[in-house]
């Protein structure tokens, strides 16, 4: 800041003049340029072709030998029979015996979930896992093949074919002597909860009062990679590769590329968000497919909810993907999807694990930050940060513009520089108070649950209580005269605006390094309105922006997203039905994010309450 306002210089630099006199024009140019660059990044001319950064994977040199063994069909028949006789439980004893019969050591893992909200609920479950020890190493590294257990009566579809394929692969690999890493075969009960319990037990993390993860009878070395199977039918039309994990984390791009390459070599169509790589010669048609696939991925990543159980492995620095086998009926009735038998999926998995078996070190040579327009194209962090930076820069430009304008006014009045510095420092306490309020709001779920008898006496559900408490707290803060800005001087108002802009830019920039999709989504929404708010000097005109700023409240953004989806999916329904249905869905989603925070470590609620809400509240307080 001192370099821009050095009093020793007799003449102002060109940058200072530009920012003070033409900040609005420069900011508008940056924002429009960001839109143009973002549109250009998803065209055929600018996306890059995927490639293998780590030559040790060697997917082209893997000689796949897995065949259509009679054991595969036999074990699937027997598994279906025993699952039908015990439809509401994991057939743990049967799976352990089956693993033992093929020469592996099978183990059961018991866990207990104490539901953190509402009336006390205890959910018990058990997982089954087996370890195939490597013949060429001393259990120093491991790879995981996993699958959730879903019987035929599950609403999400059965996963018995995938589990049978896992057992068949276990028998196949047990007869080979080239393994340099242990293979862990994992079947989990209770969906994500079972995976979370097993991972916590494997890594022996600090125990919590919510999830009692028990203990594991046997372990291997550090897990390098994992492949989660979700195969519903015996004939596969396409293989959906899922990568989005908890909080928007992504696996190393090399792992995704290996799965796509080997699926293609086995004549199984690999898809990403339901789309295969386009081979059309039409430039606009291809660019449209790229844009839609990229948008679909960004929406999925911005939700911060994993698209499969693989997403829980990422926070342990384990590269993981989910391979979902889509049957012919569910493959959007596409005629060009060739049906592949189950054993061909097994050959893909064999190839993936033989490639991973060749790794001499952890994944470190390819990208962890990227966007995928298709299965064969990618956009690296070096490209997509350009439009984000151009969209966020107006916040900093306007903050500098306000600071330099105040500095110029002080100089014209022949006042000391320390006066202005003091006014900027005087704006910081309110910023601190806002974040303290944010942390208090983040602690509301724990506080409400601590005094749960208050809402139990009125037969209220926890999700209704926390939902209306958050709304009431927000309204109390927004319209409480204690927290409303009382303008004492124009300089103090400008100082508070400057600090608010810098704070918002800092939060969005930090978020972009963790979840670019969520950061870009929030930046597109909040930057234009915030910029207008601090650019208008007339207080009456600023108040006209209050409805737009209110729509940018964290709760409002969530509700509007659900409402828009409801209108798009059921556009013929009455609008009042949409409003009521979206409100109920909003409560459920809020509860889900709270559950994920307590059980899995999803930070979306914490970010929205402790970081984004304070930044929003500062903007609201100066209109």
mmCIF file of N, CA and C in Angstrom, residues 61 98 191 195 292 341 394 500 506 546:
data_model
loop_
_atom_site.group_PDB
_atom_site.id
_atom_site.type_symbol
_atom_site.label_atom_id
_atom_site.label_comp_id
_atom_site.label_asym_id
_atom_site.label_seq_id
_atom_site.Cartn_x
_atom_site.Cartn_y
_atom_site.Cartn_z
ATOM 1 N N UNK A 61 0.945 -51.640 -21.134
ATOM 2 C CA UNK A 61 1.764 -52.847 -21.055
ATOM 3 C C UNK A 61 1.152 -53.921 -20.156
ATOM 4 N N UNK A 98 -16.607 -67.140 2.701
ATOM 5 C CA UNK A 98 -16.258 -67.185 1.279
ATOM 6 C C UNK A 98 -14.833 -66.691 1.054
ATOM 7 N N UNK A 191 -23.885 -47.964 4.054
ATOM 8 C CA UNK A 191 -23.400 -46.987 3.074
ATOM 9 C C UNK A 191 -22.185 -46.212 3.593
ATOM 10 N N UNK A 195 -18.186 -47.046 5.597
ATOM 11 C CA UNK A 195 -16.880 -46.667 5.051
ATOM 12 C C UNK A 195 -16.140 -45.742 6.008
ATOM 13 N N UNK A 292 -21.436 -28.428 -21.135
ATOM 14 C CA UNK A 292 -22.437 -29.081 -20.291
ATOM 15 C C UNK A 292 -21.790 -30.034 -19.291
ATOM 16 N N UNK A 341 -20.292 -58.065 -20.795
ATOM 17 C CA UNK A 341 -20.545 -58.961 -19.661
ATOM 18 C C UNK A 341 -19.755 -58.524 -18.432
ATOM 19 N N UNK A 394 -12.123 -7.146 -9.163
ATOM 20 C CA UNK A 394 -12.872 -5.911 -8.893
ATOM 21 C C UNK A 394 -13.031 -5.590 -7.414
ATOM 22 N N UNK A 500 -14.467 -4.461 4.340
ATOM 23 C CA UNK A 500 -15.425 -5.496 3.945
ATOM 24 C C UNK A 500 -15.056 -6.101 2.597
ATOM 25 N N UNK A 506 -10.571 -12.035 0.306
ATOM 26 C CA UNK A 506 -9.692 -13.014 0.953
ATOM 27 C C UNK A 506 -10.405 -14.349 1.148
ATOM 28 N N UNK A 546 -31.059 -3.623 -1.091
ATOM 29 C CA UNK A 546 -31.255 -4.530 0.046
ATOM 30 C C UNK A 546 -31.914 -5.850 -0.350
#
